[in-house]
Short mmCIF file of C-alpha atoms and ligand atoms in Angstrom, two decimals:
data_model
loop_
_atom_site.label_atom_id
_atom_site.label_comp_id
_atom_site.label_asym_id
_atom_site.label_seq_id
_atom_site.Cartn_x
_atom_site.Cartn_y
_atom_site.Cartn_z
CA MET A 854 -16.94 -91.04 -193.88
CA THR A 855 -15.18 -88.10 -192.55
CA VAL A 856 -16.17 -84.63 -193.81
CA GLU A 857 -13.19 -82.51 -195.02
CA ASP A 858 -12.95 -78.98 -194.05
CA ARG A 859 -13.30 -76.91 -197.18
CA SER A 860 -14.09 -73.66 -195.42
CA GLU A 861 -10.89 -71.86 -196.90
CA ALA A 862 -11.28 -73.37 -200.42
CA ALA A 863 -14.97 -72.99 -200.77
CA PRO A 864 -16.46 -69.91 -199.21
CA ALA A 865 -19.88 -68.92 -200.47
CA SER A 866 -18.77 -68.62 -204.04
CA ASP A 867 -20.19 -70.69 -206.97
CA VAL A 868 -18.37 -74.00 -207.63
CA VAL A 869 -18.88 -73.39 -211.37
CA ARG A 870 -19.71 -70.35 -213.54
CA CYS A 871 -20.29 -70.53 -217.21
CA VAL A 872 -20.54 -67.34 -219.14
CA ASN A 873 -21.74 -67.31 -222.68
CA VAL A 874 -20.36 -70.77 -223.51
CA ASP A 875 -20.51 -72.22 -226.88
CA ARG A 876 -19.01 -75.76 -227.75
CA ARG A 877 -18.76 -76.54 -231.59
CA TYR A 878 -17.64 -79.64 -233.13
CA GLY A 879 -16.43 -80.04 -236.65
CA THR A 880 -15.00 -77.80 -239.20
CA ALA A 881 -16.41 -75.22 -241.76
CA GLY A 882 -19.09 -77.18 -243.80
CA ALA A 883 -20.09 -79.60 -240.94
CA VAL A 884 -20.18 -77.65 -237.70
CA VAL A 885 -22.40 -78.98 -234.89
CA THR A 886 -23.07 -76.54 -232.08
CA ALA A 887 -23.57 -78.91 -229.16
CA VAL A 888 -23.71 -76.17 -226.50
CA ARG A 889 -25.05 -72.65 -227.43
CA GLU A 890 -24.82 -69.30 -225.38
CA VAL A 891 -25.05 -71.14 -222.05
CA THR A 892 -24.61 -68.86 -219.02
CA CYS A 893 -25.32 -70.66 -215.64
CA CYS A 894 -24.03 -70.92 -212.06
CA VAL A 895 -23.65 -74.07 -209.85
CA PRO A 896 -23.83 -72.90 -206.15
CA PRO A 897 -21.98 -74.99 -203.47
CA ALA A 898 -25.09 -76.85 -202.23
CA ALA A 899 -26.68 -77.33 -205.63
CA ARG A 900 -28.76 -80.55 -206.39
CA ILE A 901 -29.49 -80.03 -210.17
CA ALA A 902 -31.12 -82.51 -212.61
CA LEU A 903 -30.02 -81.77 -216.22
CA THR A 904 -32.66 -83.06 -218.62
CA GLY A 905 -33.26 -82.71 -222.32
CA ARG A 906 -33.72 -84.99 -225.35
CA SER A 907 -30.83 -87.17 -226.63
CA GLY A 908 -28.44 -84.98 -228.54
CA SER A 909 -29.48 -81.73 -226.78
CA GLY A 910 -25.94 -81.20 -225.38
CA LYS A 911 -26.17 -82.57 -221.68
CA SER A 912 -22.92 -84.58 -221.84
CA THR A 913 -20.97 -81.81 -223.67
CA LEU A 914 -22.08 -79.23 -220.94
CA LEU A 915 -21.13 -81.67 -218.20
CA HIS A 916 -17.71 -82.16 -219.75
CA LEU A 917 -17.25 -78.44 -219.97
CA ILE A 918 -18.35 -77.97 -216.32
CA ALA A 919 -15.87 -80.68 -215.33
CA GLY A 920 -12.89 -79.01 -217.15
CA LEU A 921 -12.48 -82.02 -219.45
CA ASP A 922 -13.34 -80.02 -222.48
CA THR A 923 -12.67 -76.40 -223.60
CA PRO A 924 -15.38 -74.02 -224.80
CA SER A 925 -15.16 -72.72 -228.35
CA ARG A 926 -16.30 -69.44 -226.99
CA GLY A 927 -17.12 -67.94 -223.49
CA THR A 928 -15.68 -69.06 -220.25
CA VAL A 929 -16.08 -71.55 -217.58
CA SER A 930 -14.51 -70.88 -214.15
CA TRP A 931 -14.57 -72.69 -210.79
CA PRO A 932 -14.45 -69.92 -208.09
CA ALA A 933 -14.76 -72.21 -205.02
CA LEU A 934 -12.56 -74.95 -206.34
CA GLY A 935 -9.39 -73.55 -207.81
CA VAL A 936 -7.56 -75.14 -210.74
CA ASP A 937 -4.44 -77.28 -211.03
CA ARG A 938 -1.34 -76.80 -213.11
CA ARG A 939 -3.26 -77.68 -216.23
CA GLY A 940 -6.09 -75.35 -215.47
CA ARG A 941 -8.45 -78.22 -214.49
CA PRO A 942 -10.61 -77.64 -211.40
CA ASN A 943 -9.78 -79.56 -208.29
CA CYS A 944 -12.20 -81.76 -206.33
CA VAL A 945 -14.44 -82.79 -209.10
CA GLY A 946 -15.87 -86.40 -209.37
CA VAL A 947 -17.33 -87.36 -212.79
CA VAL A 948 -19.42 -90.36 -213.52
CA PHE A 949 -19.30 -90.91 -217.36
CA GLN A 950 -22.14 -91.89 -219.45
CA GLY A 951 -20.11 -94.66 -221.08
CA PRO A 952 -17.66 -97.39 -219.77
CA SER A 953 -14.92 -95.71 -217.97
CA LEU A 954 -13.27 -98.34 -215.72
CA LEU A 955 -9.60 -99.32 -216.55
CA ASP A 956 -9.69 -102.73 -217.96
CA ASP A 957 -6.58 -104.16 -216.31
CA LEU A 958 -7.43 -102.97 -212.68
CA ASN A 959 -9.95 -104.72 -210.51
CA VAL A 960 -12.83 -102.68 -209.06
CA THR A 961 -11.07 -101.71 -205.76
CA GLU A 962 -7.94 -100.69 -207.80
CA ASN A 963 -10.01 -98.53 -210.08
CA ILE A 964 -11.42 -96.57 -207.13
CA LEU A 965 -8.08 -96.49 -205.38
CA LEU A 966 -6.09 -95.07 -208.32
CA PRO A 967 -7.36 -91.41 -208.35
CA MET A 968 -7.25 -91.11 -204.62
CA LEU A 969 -3.48 -92.35 -204.54
CA PHE A 970 -2.74 -89.81 -207.33
CA ALA A 971 -4.30 -87.14 -205.13
CA GLY A 972 -2.08 -88.09 -202.39
CA LYS A 973 -4.39 -89.90 -199.97
CA SER A 974 -2.77 -92.62 -197.71
CA THR A 975 -3.38 -96.22 -198.83
CA THR A 976 -5.10 -97.05 -195.60
CA ASP A 977 -7.49 -93.96 -195.97
CA ALA A 978 -8.10 -94.64 -199.61
CA ASN A 979 -8.94 -98.21 -198.90
CA ARG A 980 -11.33 -97.43 -196.18
CA ARG A 981 -13.06 -94.76 -198.59
CA ALA A 982 -13.24 -97.42 -201.22
CA ARG A 983 -14.85 -99.93 -199.08
CA VAL A 984 -17.53 -97.40 -197.89
CA ALA A 985 -18.16 -96.16 -201.40
CA LEU A 986 -18.56 -99.91 -202.65
CA SER A 987 -20.94 -100.67 -199.86
CA ASP A 988 -22.97 -97.44 -200.41
CA VAL A 989 -23.75 -98.61 -204.02
CA ASP A 990 -24.19 -102.41 -202.96
CA ILE A 991 -21.36 -104.01 -204.81
CA ALA A 992 -18.97 -104.60 -201.97
CA ASP A 993 -18.90 -108.17 -202.92
CA LEU A 994 -17.58 -107.30 -206.25
CA ALA A 995 -14.47 -105.47 -204.95
CA ASP A 996 -11.94 -107.88 -206.49
CA ARG A 997 -13.58 -108.43 -209.82
CA LEU A 998 -12.22 -107.06 -213.14
CA PRO A 999 -14.39 -104.78 -215.17
CA ALA A 1000 -14.94 -107.55 -217.83
CA GLU A 1001 -16.39 -109.61 -215.16
CA LEU A 1002 -19.19 -106.98 -214.25
CA SER A 1003 -22.51 -106.39 -215.73
CA SER A 1004 -22.79 -102.89 -217.27
CA GLY A 1005 -24.94 -101.79 -214.40
CA GLN A 1006 -22.45 -103.15 -211.98
CA ALA A 1007 -19.70 -101.40 -213.78
CA GLN A 1008 -21.79 -98.23 -213.72
CA ARG A 1009 -22.02 -98.57 -209.91
CA ALA A 1010 -18.34 -99.04 -209.64
CA ALA A 1011 -17.76 -95.89 -211.57
CA ILE A 1012 -20.19 -94.08 -209.16
CA ALA A 1013 -18.08 -95.41 -206.15
CA ARG A 1014 -14.93 -94.25 -207.79
CA ALA A 1015 -16.40 -90.58 -208.27
CA VAL A 1016 -17.78 -90.32 -204.64
CA ALA A 1017 -14.98 -92.04 -202.77
CA MET A 1018 -12.79 -88.89 -203.15
CA GLN A 1019 -15.45 -86.77 -201.51
CA PRO A 1020 -15.37 -84.12 -204.16
CA ALA A 1021 -16.80 -80.62 -203.84
CA LEU A 1022 -18.54 -81.20 -207.14
CA ILE A 1023 -20.24 -84.50 -208.40
CA LEU A 1024 -21.04 -84.65 -212.02
CA ALA A 1025 -23.11 -87.94 -213.00
CA ASP A 1026 -24.15 -88.48 -216.66
CA GLU A 1027 -27.03 -90.79 -216.84
CA PRO A 1028 -25.96 -92.84 -213.71
CA THR A 1029 -29.17 -94.83 -213.78
CA GLY A 1030 -29.21 -95.36 -217.58
CA ARG A 1031 -28.30 -99.14 -217.17
CA LEU A 1032 -30.11 -99.91 -213.94
CA ASP A 1033 -33.43 -101.34 -212.94
CA ARG A 1034 -35.77 -98.95 -211.14
CA HIS A 1035 -35.00 -100.31 -207.69
CA THR A 1036 -31.11 -100.20 -208.14
CA GLY A 1037 -31.55 -96.85 -209.74
CA GLU A 1038 -33.20 -95.49 -206.72
CA ARG A 1039 -30.47 -96.84 -204.48
CA VAL A 1040 -27.89 -95.21 -206.68
CA ILE A 1041 -29.50 -91.82 -206.65
CA ALA A 1042 -29.86 -92.07 -202.82
CA ALA A 1043 -26.23 -92.93 -202.57
CA LEU A 1044 -25.24 -89.92 -204.79
CA LEU A 1045 -27.43 -87.55 -202.72
CA ALA A 1046 -26.00 -89.08 -199.56
CA ALA A 1047 -22.43 -88.72 -200.92
CA ALA A 1048 -23.21 -84.99 -201.78
CA ASP A 1049 -24.39 -84.36 -198.46
CA ILE A 1050 -21.58 -85.86 -196.52
CA ALA A 1051 -18.94 -84.31 -198.66
CA GLY A 1052 -20.79 -80.92 -198.73
CA ALA A 1053 -20.65 -81.24 -202.48
CA ALA A 1054 -22.78 -79.76 -205.37
CA LEU A 1055 -24.44 -82.42 -207.40
CA VAL A 1056 -25.40 -82.31 -211.07
CA ILE A 1057 -27.19 -85.32 -212.72
CA ALA A 1058 -27.90 -85.59 -216.35
CA THR A 1059 -30.94 -87.90 -216.88
CA HIS A 1060 -33.67 -88.97 -219.17
CA ASP A 1061 -35.61 -90.44 -216.30
CA ASP A 1062 -38.27 -88.18 -215.01
CA ALA A 1063 -38.38 -90.08 -211.71
CA VAL A 1064 -34.79 -89.46 -211.11
CA ALA A 1065 -35.18 -85.70 -212.05
CA ALA A 1066 -38.08 -85.43 -209.67
CA ARG A 1067 -35.60 -86.50 -206.79
CA LEU A 1068 -33.70 -83.24 -207.32
CA PRO A 1069 -35.06 -79.78 -206.26
CA THR A 1070 -33.57 -77.78 -209.27
CA GLN A 1071 -34.26 -78.65 -212.85
CA TRP A 1072 -32.16 -77.54 -215.91
CA SER A 1073 -33.47 -78.55 -219.18
CA MET A 1074 -31.51 -78.44 -222.48
CA ARG A 1075 -32.86 -78.18 -226.01
CA ASP A 1076 -30.54 -77.76 -229.14
CA GLY A 1077 -27.54 -76.83 -226.98
CA ARG A 1078 -29.37 -74.00 -225.23
CA LEU A 1079 -29.97 -74.24 -221.37
CA ASP A 1080 -33.14 -73.28 -219.61
CA PRO A 1081 -32.21 -73.20 -216.05
CA THR A 1082 -35.42 -71.50 -214.86
CA ARG A 1083 -37.79 -74.52 -214.68
N1 LIG B 753 -17.03 -85.48 -230.53
C1 LIG B 753 -18.10 -85.09 -231.22
N2 LIG B 753 -17.89 -84.65 -232.50
C2 LIG B 753 -18.98 -84.19 -233.18
N3 LIG B 753 -20.30 -84.19 -232.68
C3 LIG B 753 -20.43 -84.33 -231.51
C4 LIG B 753 -19.33 -84.85 -230.56
N4 LIG B 753 -19.80 -85.14 -229.26
C5 LIG B 753 -21.18 -84.81 -229.41
N5 LIG B 753 -21.60 -84.36 -230.60
C6 LIG B 753 -22.84 -83.84 -231.14
O1 LIG B 753 -23.14 -82.80 -229.95
C7 LIG B 753 -24.57 -82.89 -229.86
C8 LIG B 753 -24.64 -83.02 -228.34
O2 LIG B 753 -24.24 -84.24 -227.83
P1 LIG B 753 -24.23 -84.68 -226.42
O3 LIG B 753 -23.61 -85.98 -226.22
O4 LIG B 753 -23.82 -83.62 -225.49
O5 LIG B 753 -25.93 -84.98 -226.17
P2 LIG B 753 -26.58 -85.52 -224.88
O6 LIG B 753 -27.72 -84.61 -224.58
O7 LIG B 753 -25.65 -85.93 -223.85
O8 LIG B 753 -27.31 -86.93 -225.48
P3 LIG B 753 -27.71 -88.13 -224.90
O9 LIG B 753 -28.92 -87.95 -224.15
O10 LIG B 753 -27.96 -89.09 -226.05
O11 LIG B 753 -26.56 -88.68 -224.08
C9 LIG B 753 -25.09 -83.91 -230.66
O12 LIG B 753 -25.67 -83.48 -231.80
C10 LIG B 753 -23.87 -84.88 -230.79
O13 LIG B 753 -24.09 -85.53 -232.08
MG1 LIG B 754 -25.20 -87.75 -223.00
#
């Protein structure tokens, strides 16, 4: 893979800054506060494990950090990334917790689509897709449709799609949740390598203590609150 020069777009500033962020769902009588008074920064070379019980707010916080959701209160900004016309941050790769591949496109086409939207050449995008598929050990599944994959294979295809763009921020939500231990270790190694090669920050939400232990920084969530000190 080639390393893109982000020296102008990303000096030493944080990739993400959250200040006093709440995210509430529902209305009046039935409000759920999924994220509560969260203030945190993701530095450019961060390697962060986001842990916490089911329902503690990990996915909600990742979606806010990705710019896919809007806080009910407080601000999320991306000083090192800049934003597009819709106010969404540039250069973010997201691995969602649930299925996210487009059903009518094969694995390669799923990986190519965001790169072609971003203006990469077909040749470059195809080369990146091949490398990313090989990194997560599913090069042989390049022509399969999502319906023809196991859930763990689909998860790895989604990881390949996120890292092929060489984003400046990689957010992975339970990327090993449907994988056996050996494959999970390979996938975490691939995410770490992709982050190193792209010079990206990496945040992984996980229930797996062994995955969290691979990362130097631990953030834990409880009832929507974040404890970034552990
Ligand atoms: N769209 C929604 N509408 C209403 N409540 C929601 C919605 N999405 C999430 N929640 C609630 O917000 C809280 C946090 O959910 P979230 O998905 O962020 O947790 P999580 O830590 O990612 O859990 P898990 O480990 O199970 O993936 C939960 O109480 C959940 O029920
Ligand atoms: Mg979740």
